[in-house]
mmCIF file of C-alpha atoms and ligand atoms in Angstrom:
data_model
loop_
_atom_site.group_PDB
_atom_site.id
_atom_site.type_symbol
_atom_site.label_atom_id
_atom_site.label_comp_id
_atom_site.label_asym_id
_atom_site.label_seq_id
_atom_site.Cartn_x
_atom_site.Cartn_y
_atom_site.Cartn_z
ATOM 1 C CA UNK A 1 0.000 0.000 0.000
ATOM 2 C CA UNK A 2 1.080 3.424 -1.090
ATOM 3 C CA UNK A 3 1.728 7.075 0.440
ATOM 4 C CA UNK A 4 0.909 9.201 -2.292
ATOM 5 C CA UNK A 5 0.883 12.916 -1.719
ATOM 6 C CA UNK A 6 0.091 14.966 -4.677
ATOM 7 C CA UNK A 7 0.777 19.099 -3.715
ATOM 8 C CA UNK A 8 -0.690 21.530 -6.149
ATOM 9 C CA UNK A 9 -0.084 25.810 -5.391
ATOM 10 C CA UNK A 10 -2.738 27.688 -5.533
ATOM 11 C CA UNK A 11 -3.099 29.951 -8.743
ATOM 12 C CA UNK A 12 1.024 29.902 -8.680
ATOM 13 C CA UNK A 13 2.236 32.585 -11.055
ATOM 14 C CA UNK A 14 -0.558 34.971 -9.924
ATOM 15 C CA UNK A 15 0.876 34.174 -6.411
ATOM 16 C CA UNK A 16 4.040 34.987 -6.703
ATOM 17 C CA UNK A 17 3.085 38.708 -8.417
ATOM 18 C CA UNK A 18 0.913 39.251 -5.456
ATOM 19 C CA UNK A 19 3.424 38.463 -3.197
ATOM 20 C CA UNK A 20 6.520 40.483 -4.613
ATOM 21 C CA UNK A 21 4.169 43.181 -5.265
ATOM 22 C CA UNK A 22 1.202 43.523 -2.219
ATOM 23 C CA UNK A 23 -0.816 46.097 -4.343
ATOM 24 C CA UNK A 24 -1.529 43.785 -7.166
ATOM 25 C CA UNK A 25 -3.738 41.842 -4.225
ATOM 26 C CA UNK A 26 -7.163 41.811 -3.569
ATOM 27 C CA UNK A 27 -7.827 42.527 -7.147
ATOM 28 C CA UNK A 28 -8.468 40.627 -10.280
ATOM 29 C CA UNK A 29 -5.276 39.743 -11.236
ATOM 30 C CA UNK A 30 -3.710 37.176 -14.725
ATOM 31 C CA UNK A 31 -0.603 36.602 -15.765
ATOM 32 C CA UNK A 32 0.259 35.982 -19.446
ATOM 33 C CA UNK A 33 0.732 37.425 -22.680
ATOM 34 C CA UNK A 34 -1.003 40.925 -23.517
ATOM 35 C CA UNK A 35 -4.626 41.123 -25.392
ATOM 36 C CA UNK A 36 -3.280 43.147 -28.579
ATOM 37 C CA UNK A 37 -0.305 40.357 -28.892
ATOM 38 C CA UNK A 38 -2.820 37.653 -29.114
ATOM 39 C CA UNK A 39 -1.890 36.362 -25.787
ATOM 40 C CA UNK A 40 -3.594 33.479 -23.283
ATOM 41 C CA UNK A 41 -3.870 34.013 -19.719
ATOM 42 C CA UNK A 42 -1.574 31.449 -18.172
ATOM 43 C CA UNK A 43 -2.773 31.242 -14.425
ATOM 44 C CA UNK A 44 -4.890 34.274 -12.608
ATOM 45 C CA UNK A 45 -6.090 34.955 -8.815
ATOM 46 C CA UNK A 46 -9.381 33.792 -7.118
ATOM 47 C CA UNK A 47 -10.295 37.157 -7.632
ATOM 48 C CA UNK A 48 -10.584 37.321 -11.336
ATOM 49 C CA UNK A 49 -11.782 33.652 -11.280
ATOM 50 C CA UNK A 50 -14.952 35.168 -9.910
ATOM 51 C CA UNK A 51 -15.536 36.590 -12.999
ATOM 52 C CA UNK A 52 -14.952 33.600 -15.100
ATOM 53 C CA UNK A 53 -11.603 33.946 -16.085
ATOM 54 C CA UNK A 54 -9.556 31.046 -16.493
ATOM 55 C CA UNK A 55 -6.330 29.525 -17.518
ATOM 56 C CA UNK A 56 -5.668 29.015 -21.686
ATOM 57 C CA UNK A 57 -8.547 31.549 -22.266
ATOM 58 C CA UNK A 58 -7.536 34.178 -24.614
ATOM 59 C CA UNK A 59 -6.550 37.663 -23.170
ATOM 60 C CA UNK A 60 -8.662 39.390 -25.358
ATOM 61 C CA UNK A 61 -11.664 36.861 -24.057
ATOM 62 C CA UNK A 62 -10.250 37.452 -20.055
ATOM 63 C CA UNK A 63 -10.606 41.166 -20.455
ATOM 64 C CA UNK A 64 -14.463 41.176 -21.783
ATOM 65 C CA UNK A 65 -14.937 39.462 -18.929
ATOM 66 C CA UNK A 66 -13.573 41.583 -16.424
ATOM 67 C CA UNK A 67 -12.481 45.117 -18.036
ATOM 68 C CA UNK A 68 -10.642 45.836 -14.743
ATOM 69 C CA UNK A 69 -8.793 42.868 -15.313
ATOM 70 C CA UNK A 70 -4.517 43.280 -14.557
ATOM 71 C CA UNK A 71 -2.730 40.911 -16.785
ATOM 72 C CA UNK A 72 1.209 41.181 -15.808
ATOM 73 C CA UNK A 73 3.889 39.401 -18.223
ATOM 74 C CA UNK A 74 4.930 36.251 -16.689
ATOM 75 C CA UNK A 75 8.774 35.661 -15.100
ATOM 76 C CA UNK A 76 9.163 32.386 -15.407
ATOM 77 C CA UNK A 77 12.684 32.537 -14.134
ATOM 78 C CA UNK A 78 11.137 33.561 -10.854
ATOM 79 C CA UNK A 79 8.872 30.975 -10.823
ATOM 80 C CA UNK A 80 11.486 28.293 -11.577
ATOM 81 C CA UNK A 81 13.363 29.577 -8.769
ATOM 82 C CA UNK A 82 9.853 29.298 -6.536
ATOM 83 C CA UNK A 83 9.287 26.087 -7.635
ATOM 84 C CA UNK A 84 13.117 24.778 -7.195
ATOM 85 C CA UNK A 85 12.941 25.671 -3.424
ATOM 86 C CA UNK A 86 9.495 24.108 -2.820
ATOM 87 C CA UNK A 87 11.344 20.920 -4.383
ATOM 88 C CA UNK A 88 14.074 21.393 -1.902
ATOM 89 C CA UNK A 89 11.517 21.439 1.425
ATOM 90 C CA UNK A 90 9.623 18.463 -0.190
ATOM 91 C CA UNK A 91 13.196 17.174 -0.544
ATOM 92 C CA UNK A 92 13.197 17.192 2.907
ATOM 93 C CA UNK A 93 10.752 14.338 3.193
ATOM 94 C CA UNK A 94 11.240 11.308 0.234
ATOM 95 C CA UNK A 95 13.665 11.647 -3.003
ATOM 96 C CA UNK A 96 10.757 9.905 -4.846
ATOM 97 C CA UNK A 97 8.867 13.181 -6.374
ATOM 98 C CA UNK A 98 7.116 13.517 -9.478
ATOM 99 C CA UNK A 99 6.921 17.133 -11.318
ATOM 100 C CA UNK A 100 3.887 17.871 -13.424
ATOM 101 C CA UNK A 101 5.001 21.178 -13.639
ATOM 102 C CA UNK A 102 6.390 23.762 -12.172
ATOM 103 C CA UNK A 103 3.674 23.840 -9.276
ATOM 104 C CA UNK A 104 2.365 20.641 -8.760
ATOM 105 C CA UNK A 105 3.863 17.249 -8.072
ATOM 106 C CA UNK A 106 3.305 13.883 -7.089
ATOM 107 C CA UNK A 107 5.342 12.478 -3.688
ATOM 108 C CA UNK A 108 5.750 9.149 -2.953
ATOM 109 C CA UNK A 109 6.213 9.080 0.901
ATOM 110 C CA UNK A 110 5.233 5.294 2.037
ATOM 111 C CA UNK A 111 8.814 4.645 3.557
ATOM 112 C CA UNK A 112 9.038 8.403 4.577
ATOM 113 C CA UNK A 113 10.096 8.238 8.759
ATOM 114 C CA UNK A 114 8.890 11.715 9.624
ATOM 115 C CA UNK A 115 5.954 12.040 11.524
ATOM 116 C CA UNK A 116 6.075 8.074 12.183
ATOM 117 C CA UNK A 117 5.256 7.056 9.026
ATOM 118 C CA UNK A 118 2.306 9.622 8.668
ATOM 119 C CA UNK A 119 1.584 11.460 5.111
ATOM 120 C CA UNK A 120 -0.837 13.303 7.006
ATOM 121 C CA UNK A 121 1.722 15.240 9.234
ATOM 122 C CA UNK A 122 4.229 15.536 6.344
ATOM 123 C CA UNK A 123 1.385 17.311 4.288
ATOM 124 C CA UNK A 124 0.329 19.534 6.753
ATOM 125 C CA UNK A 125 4.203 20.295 7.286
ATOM 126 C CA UNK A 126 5.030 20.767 3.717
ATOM 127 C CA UNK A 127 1.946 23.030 3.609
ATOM 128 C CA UNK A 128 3.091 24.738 6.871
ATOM 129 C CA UNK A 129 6.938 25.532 5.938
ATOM 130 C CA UNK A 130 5.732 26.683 2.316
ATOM 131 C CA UNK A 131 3.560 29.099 3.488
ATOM 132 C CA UNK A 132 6.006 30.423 5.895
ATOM 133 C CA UNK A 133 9.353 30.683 4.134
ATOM 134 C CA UNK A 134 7.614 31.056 0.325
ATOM 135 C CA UNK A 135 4.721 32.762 1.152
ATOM 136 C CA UNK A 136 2.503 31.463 -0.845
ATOM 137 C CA UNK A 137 -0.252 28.557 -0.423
ATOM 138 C CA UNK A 138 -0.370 25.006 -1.558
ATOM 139 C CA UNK A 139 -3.290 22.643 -1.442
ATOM 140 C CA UNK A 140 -2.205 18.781 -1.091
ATOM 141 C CA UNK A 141 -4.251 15.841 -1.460
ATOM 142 C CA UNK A 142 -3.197 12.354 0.413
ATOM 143 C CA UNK A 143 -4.575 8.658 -0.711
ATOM 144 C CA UNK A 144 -2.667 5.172 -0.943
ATOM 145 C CA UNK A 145 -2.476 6.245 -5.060
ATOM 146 C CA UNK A 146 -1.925 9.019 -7.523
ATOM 147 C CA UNK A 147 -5.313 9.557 -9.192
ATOM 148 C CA UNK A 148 -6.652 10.070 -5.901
ATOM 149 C CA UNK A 149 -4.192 12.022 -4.645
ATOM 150 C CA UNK A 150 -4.572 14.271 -7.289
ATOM 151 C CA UNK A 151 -8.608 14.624 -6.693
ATOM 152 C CA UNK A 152 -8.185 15.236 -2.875
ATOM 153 C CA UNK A 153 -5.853 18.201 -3.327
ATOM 154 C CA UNK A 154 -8.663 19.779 -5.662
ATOM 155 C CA UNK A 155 -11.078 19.094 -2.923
ATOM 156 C CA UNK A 156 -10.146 21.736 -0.349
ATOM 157 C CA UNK A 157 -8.304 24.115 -3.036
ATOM 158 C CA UNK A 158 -7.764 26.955 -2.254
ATOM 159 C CA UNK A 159 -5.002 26.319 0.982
ATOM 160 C CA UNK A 160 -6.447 23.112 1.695
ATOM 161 C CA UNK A 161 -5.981 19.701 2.820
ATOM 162 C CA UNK A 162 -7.932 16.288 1.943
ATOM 163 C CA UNK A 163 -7.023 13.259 3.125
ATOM 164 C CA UNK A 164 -8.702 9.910 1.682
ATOM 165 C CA UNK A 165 -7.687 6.864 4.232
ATOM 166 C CA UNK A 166 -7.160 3.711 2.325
ATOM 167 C CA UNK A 167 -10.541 2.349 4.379
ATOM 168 C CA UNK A 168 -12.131 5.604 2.934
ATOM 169 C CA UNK A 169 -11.415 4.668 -1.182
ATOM 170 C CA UNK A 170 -14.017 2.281 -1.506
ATOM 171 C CA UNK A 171 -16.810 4.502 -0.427
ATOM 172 C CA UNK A 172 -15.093 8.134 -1.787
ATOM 173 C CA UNK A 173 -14.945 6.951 -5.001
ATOM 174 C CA UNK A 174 -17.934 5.137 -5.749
ATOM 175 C CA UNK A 175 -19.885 8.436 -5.057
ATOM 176 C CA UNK A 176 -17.139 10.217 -7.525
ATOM 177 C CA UNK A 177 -18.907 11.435 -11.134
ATOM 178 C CA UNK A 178 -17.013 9.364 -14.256
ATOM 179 C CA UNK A 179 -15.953 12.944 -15.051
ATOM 180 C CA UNK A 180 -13.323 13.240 -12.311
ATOM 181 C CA UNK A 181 -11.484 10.048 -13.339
ATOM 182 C CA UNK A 182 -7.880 10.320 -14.721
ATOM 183 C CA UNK A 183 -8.204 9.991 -18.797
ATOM 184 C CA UNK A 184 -11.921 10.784 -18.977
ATOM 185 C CA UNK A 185 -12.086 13.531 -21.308
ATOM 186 C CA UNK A 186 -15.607 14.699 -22.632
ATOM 187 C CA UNK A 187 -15.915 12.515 -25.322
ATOM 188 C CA UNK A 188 -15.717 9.359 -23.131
ATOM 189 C CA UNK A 189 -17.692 11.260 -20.471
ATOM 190 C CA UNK A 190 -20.546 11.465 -23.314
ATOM 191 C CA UNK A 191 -20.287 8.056 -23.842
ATOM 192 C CA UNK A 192 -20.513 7.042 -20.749
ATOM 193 C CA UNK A 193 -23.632 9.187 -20.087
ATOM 194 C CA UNK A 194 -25.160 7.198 -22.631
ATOM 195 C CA UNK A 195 -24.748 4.019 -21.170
ATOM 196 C CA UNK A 196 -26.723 5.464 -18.238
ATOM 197 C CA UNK A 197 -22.798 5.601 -16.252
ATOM 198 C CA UNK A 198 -23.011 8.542 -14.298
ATOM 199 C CA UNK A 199 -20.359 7.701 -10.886
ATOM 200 C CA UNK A 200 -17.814 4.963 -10.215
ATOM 201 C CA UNK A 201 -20.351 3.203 -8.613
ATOM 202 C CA UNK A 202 -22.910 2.759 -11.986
ATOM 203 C CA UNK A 203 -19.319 1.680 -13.408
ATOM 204 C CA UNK A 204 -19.228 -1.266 -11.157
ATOM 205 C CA UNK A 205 -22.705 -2.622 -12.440
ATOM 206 C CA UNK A 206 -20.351 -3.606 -15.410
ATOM 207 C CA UNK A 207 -17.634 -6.284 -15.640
ATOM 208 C CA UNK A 208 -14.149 -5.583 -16.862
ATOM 209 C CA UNK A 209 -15.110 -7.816 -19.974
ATOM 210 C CA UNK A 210 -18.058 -5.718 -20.768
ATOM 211 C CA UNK A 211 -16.393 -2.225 -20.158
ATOM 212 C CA UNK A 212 -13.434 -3.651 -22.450
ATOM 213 C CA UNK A 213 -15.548 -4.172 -25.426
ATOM 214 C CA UNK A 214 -17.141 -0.364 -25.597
ATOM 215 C CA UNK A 215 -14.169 1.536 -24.554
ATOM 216 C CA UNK A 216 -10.784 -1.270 -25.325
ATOM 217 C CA UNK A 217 -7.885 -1.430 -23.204
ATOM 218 C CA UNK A 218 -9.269 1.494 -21.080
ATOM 219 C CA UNK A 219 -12.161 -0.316 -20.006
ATOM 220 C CA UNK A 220 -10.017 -2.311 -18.320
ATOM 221 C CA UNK A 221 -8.576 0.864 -16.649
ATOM 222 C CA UNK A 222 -11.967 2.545 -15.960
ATOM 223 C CA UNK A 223 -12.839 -0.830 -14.026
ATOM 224 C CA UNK A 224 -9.531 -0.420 -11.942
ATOM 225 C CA UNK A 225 -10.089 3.297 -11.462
ATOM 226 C CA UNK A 226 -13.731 2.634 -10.227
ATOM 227 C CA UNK A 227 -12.827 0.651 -7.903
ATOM 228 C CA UNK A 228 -9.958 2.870 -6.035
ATOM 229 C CA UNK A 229 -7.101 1.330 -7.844
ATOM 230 C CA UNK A 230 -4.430 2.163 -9.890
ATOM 231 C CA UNK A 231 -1.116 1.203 -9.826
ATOM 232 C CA UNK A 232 0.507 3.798 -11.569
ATOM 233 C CA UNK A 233 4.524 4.651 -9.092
ATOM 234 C CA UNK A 234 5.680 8.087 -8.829
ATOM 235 C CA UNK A 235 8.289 8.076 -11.115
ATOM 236 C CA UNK A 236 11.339 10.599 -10.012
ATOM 237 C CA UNK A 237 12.268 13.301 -12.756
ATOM 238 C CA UNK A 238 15.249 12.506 -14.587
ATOM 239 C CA UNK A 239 15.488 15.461 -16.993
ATOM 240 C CA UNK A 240 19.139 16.508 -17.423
ATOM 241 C CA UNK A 241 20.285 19.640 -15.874
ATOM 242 C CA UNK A 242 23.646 19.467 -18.195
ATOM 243 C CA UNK A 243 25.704 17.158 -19.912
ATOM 244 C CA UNK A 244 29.559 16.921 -19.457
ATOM 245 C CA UNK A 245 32.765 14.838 -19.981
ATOM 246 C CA UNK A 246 35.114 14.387 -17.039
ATOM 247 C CA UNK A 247 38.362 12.704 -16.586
ATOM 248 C CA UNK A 248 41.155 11.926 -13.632
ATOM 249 C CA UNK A 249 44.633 11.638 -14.413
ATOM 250 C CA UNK A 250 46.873 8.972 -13.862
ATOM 251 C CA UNK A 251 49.652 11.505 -13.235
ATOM 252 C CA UNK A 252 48.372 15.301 -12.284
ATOM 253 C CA UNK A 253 48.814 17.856 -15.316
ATOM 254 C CA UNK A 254 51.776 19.883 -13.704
ATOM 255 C CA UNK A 255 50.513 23.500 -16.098
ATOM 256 C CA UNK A 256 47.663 25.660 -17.696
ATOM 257 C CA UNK A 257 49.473 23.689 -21.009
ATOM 258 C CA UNK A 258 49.171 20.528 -20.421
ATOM 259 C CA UNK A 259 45.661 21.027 -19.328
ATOM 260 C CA UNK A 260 44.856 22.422 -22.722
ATOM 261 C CA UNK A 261 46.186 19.606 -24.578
ATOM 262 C CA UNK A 262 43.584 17.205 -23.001
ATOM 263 C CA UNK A 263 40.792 19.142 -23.964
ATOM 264 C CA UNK A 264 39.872 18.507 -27.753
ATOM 265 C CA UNK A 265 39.385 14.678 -27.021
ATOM 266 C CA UNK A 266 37.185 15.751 -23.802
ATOM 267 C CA UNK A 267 35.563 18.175 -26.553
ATOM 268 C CA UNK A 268 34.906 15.055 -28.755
ATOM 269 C CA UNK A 269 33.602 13.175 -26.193
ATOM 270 C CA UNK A 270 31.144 15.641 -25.128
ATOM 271 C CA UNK A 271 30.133 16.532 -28.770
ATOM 272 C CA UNK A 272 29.243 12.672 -29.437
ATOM 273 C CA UNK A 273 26.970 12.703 -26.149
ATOM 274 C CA UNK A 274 25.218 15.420 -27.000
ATOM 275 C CA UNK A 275 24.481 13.895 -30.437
ATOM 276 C CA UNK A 276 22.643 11.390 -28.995
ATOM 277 C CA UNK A 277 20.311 13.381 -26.587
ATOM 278 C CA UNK A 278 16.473 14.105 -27.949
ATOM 279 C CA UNK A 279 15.055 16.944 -29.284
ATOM 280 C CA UNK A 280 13.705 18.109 -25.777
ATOM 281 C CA UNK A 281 16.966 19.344 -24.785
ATOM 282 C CA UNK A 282 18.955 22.439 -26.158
ATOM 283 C CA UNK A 283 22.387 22.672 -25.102
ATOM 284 C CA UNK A 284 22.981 25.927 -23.933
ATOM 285 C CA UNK A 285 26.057 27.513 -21.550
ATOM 286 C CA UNK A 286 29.185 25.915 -21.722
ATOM 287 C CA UNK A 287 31.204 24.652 -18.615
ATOM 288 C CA UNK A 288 34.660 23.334 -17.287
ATOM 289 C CA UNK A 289 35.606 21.812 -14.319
ATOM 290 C CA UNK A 290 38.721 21.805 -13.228
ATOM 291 C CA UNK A 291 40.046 19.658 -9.482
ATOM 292 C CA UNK A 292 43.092 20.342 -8.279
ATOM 293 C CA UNK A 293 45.399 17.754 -7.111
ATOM 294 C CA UNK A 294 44.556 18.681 -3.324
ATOM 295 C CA UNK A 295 40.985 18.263 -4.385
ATOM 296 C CA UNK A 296 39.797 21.741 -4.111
ATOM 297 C CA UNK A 297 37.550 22.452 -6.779
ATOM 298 C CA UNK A 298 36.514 25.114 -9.167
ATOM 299 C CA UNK A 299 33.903 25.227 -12.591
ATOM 300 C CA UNK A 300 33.368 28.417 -14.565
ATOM 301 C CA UNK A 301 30.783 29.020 -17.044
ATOM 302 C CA UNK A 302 30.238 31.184 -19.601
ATOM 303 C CA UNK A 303 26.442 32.589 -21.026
ATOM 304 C CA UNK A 304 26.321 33.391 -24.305
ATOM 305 C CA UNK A 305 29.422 31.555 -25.183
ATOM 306 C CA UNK A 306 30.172 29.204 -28.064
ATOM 307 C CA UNK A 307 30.612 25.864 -28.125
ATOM 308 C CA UNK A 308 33.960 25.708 -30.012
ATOM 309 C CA UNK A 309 37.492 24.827 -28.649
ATOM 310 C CA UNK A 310 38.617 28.414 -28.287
ATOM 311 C CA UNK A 311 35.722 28.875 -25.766
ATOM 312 C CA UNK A 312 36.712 26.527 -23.818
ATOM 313 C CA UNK A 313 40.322 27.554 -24.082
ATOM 314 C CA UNK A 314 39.084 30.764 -22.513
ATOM 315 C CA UNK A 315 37.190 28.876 -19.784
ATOM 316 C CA UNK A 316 39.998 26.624 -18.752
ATOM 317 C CA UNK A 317 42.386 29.140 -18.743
ATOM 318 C CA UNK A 318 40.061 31.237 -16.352
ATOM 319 C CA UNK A 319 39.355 28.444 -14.367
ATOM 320 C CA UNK A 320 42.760 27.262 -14.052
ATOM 321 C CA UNK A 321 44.002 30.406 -12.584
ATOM 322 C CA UNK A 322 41.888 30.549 -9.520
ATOM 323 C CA UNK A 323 44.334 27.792 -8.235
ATOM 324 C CA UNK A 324 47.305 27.558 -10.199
ATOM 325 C CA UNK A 325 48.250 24.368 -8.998
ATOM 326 C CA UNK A 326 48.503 21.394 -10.797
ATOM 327 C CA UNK A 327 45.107 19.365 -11.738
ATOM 328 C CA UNK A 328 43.796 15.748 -11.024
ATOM 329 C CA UNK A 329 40.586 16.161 -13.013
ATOM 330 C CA UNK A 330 39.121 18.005 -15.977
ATOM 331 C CA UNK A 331 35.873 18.400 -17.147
ATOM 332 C CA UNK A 332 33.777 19.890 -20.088
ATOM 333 C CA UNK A 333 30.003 20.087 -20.234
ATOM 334 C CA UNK A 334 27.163 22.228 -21.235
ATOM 335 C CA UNK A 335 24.220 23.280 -19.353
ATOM 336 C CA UNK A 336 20.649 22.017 -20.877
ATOM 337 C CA UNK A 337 17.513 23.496 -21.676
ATOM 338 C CA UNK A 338 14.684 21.490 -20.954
ATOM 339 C CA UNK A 339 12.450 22.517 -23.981
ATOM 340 C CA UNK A 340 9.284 20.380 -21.834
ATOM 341 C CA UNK A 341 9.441 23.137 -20.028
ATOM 342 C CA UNK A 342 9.585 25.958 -22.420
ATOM 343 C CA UNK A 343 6.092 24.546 -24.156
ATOM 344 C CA UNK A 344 3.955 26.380 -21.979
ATOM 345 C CA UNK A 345 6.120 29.382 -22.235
ATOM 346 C CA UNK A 346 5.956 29.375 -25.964
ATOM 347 C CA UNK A 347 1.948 28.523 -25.876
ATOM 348 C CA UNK A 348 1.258 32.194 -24.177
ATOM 349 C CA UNK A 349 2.248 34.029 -27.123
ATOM 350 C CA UNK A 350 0.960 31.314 -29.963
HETATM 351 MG MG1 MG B 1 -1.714 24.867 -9.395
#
């Protein structure tokens, strides 16, 4: 049996303007991309939900709406940097985390020892210490799986908590509409309606043989999901931050010279790595590492830089002079863009 916390922040980006800037509160508030440049509203405040705005709706839509709408530009650097150090406090708690984005993500705390054992107490403490040192509010939802997980923390939203006990699932989601289920989109929502299937618990009138032959293989899933389960693990990001190339010497490289000479086969190493990484990645800064040979450490790199030998000539040499000494290890790399990331970025201004 699972621990599944699943923490979602409530109307993030909006959040994070209010909070840098207190007079953008308490009034209908968007972020995203302005009217007259065709631009979407990518998250706004409770405030200007009340008038029906929402997320993906055009700006030009948000602001016939509410005319006294405020729609800011979005800094998404910020918000990385928000959402890095709520990573680090959940960090704090289980290594297994899954990010959906850059506000919401799925924990997997069922060997967690804080709190003896309870994802309870580590929710409410996530919730607590994000509030206080981020000001700003996250709603989390705790079940024994992810697709409920992900319900409860819509079920208190905004600043909320809902917890479904695993002697709980069995009557919480038979009273749950089809609608809510992970993967039901309208169309299979319609269909369902149809066949009179209107909660989880009309979908248990059906067998998994019977729900297989009007929807296929997710029949099978809807008769899982029905009843509570679902089996799906948190599975722990793995996106690449950078790539790079290192290598210790057999014998320390007494001079800035010698160091040089090693670096077009690191160079060549590198290049061939980065050959083979997918489209979702752009490389972007380049980097060198150098160790000394009484292990103190330095890497230096350089935005805006190319990725040609003479850059990292100019990097090495840089790098190299901070200690002077002669060098154990060198390394080359380049820092990654995650282009997943970027989508949404790029979607504001389509
Ligand atoms: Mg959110």
């Amino acid at each position: 049996m699972r621990k599944i916390i699943h923490i979602d922040c409530d109307c993030f980006y909006a959040a994070i303007e209010m909070r840098d800037d207190p007079s953008l509160a308490n009034r209908p508030l968007a972020v995203g991309g302005a009217a007259e440049r065709r631009g979407v509203i990518a998250t706004c405040n409770y405030e200007a939900r009340a008038y029906g705005v929402r997320s993906a709706m055009s700006s030009y839509q948000a602001l016939k709406l509410c005319p006294d709408l405020l729609i800011v530009k979005p800094r998404f650097e910020v918000y990385r940097g928000v959402s890095r150090e709520i990573h680090g406090i959940f960090r704090q708690f289980t290594d297994l985390i899954e990010p959906l984005s850059l506000d919401e993500a799925y924990l997997d705390v069922t060997e967690a020892p804080h709190f003896a054992g309870s994802a309870t107490r580590i929710a409410q403490e996530i919730r607590r210490r994000v509030a206080q040192e981020l000001h700003i509010t996250v709603s989390a939802g705790v079940a024994p799986n992810k697709f409920l997980a992900k319900i409860a923390s819509d079920w208190r939203k905004p600043d909320g908590l809902f917890v479904i006990t695993p002697d709980q699932v069995e009557d919480f989601v038979a009273a749950l509409p089809v609608g809510k289920l992970h993967g039901v989109g309208k169309v299979t929502a319609d269909k369902l309606a149809r066949l009179g299937i209107r909660t989880c618990l009309d979908v248990r009138d059906w067998s998994k043989l019977a729900l297989a032959r009007e929807f296929g293989s997710f029949g099978e899933r809807l008769w899982g999901l029905a009843w509570g389960i679902d089996e799906r693990a948190v599975k722990v990001d793995s996106r690449r931050q950078s790539l790079s190339v290192e290598h210790t010497f057999e014998q320390d490289l007494p001079d800035l010279q010698s160091c040089l000479d090693k670096l077009p086969a690191l160079l060549e190493e590198m290049n061939a790595r980065l050959q083979r990484l997918d489209s979702s990645y752009r490389p972007d800064k380049p980097f060198v590492k150098v160790k000394f040979h009484d292990f103190t450490q330095t890497t230096l790199e350089q935005a805006g830089a190319n990725r040609d030998l003479e850059s990292y000539r100019q990097l090495l040499a840089g790098a190299h002079a901070r200690g002077n000494k002669p060098v154990r290890l060198l390394g080359v790399g380049v820092r990654l863009l995650d282009l997943r990331g970027r989508q949404e970025q790029l979607e504001l201004f389509a």
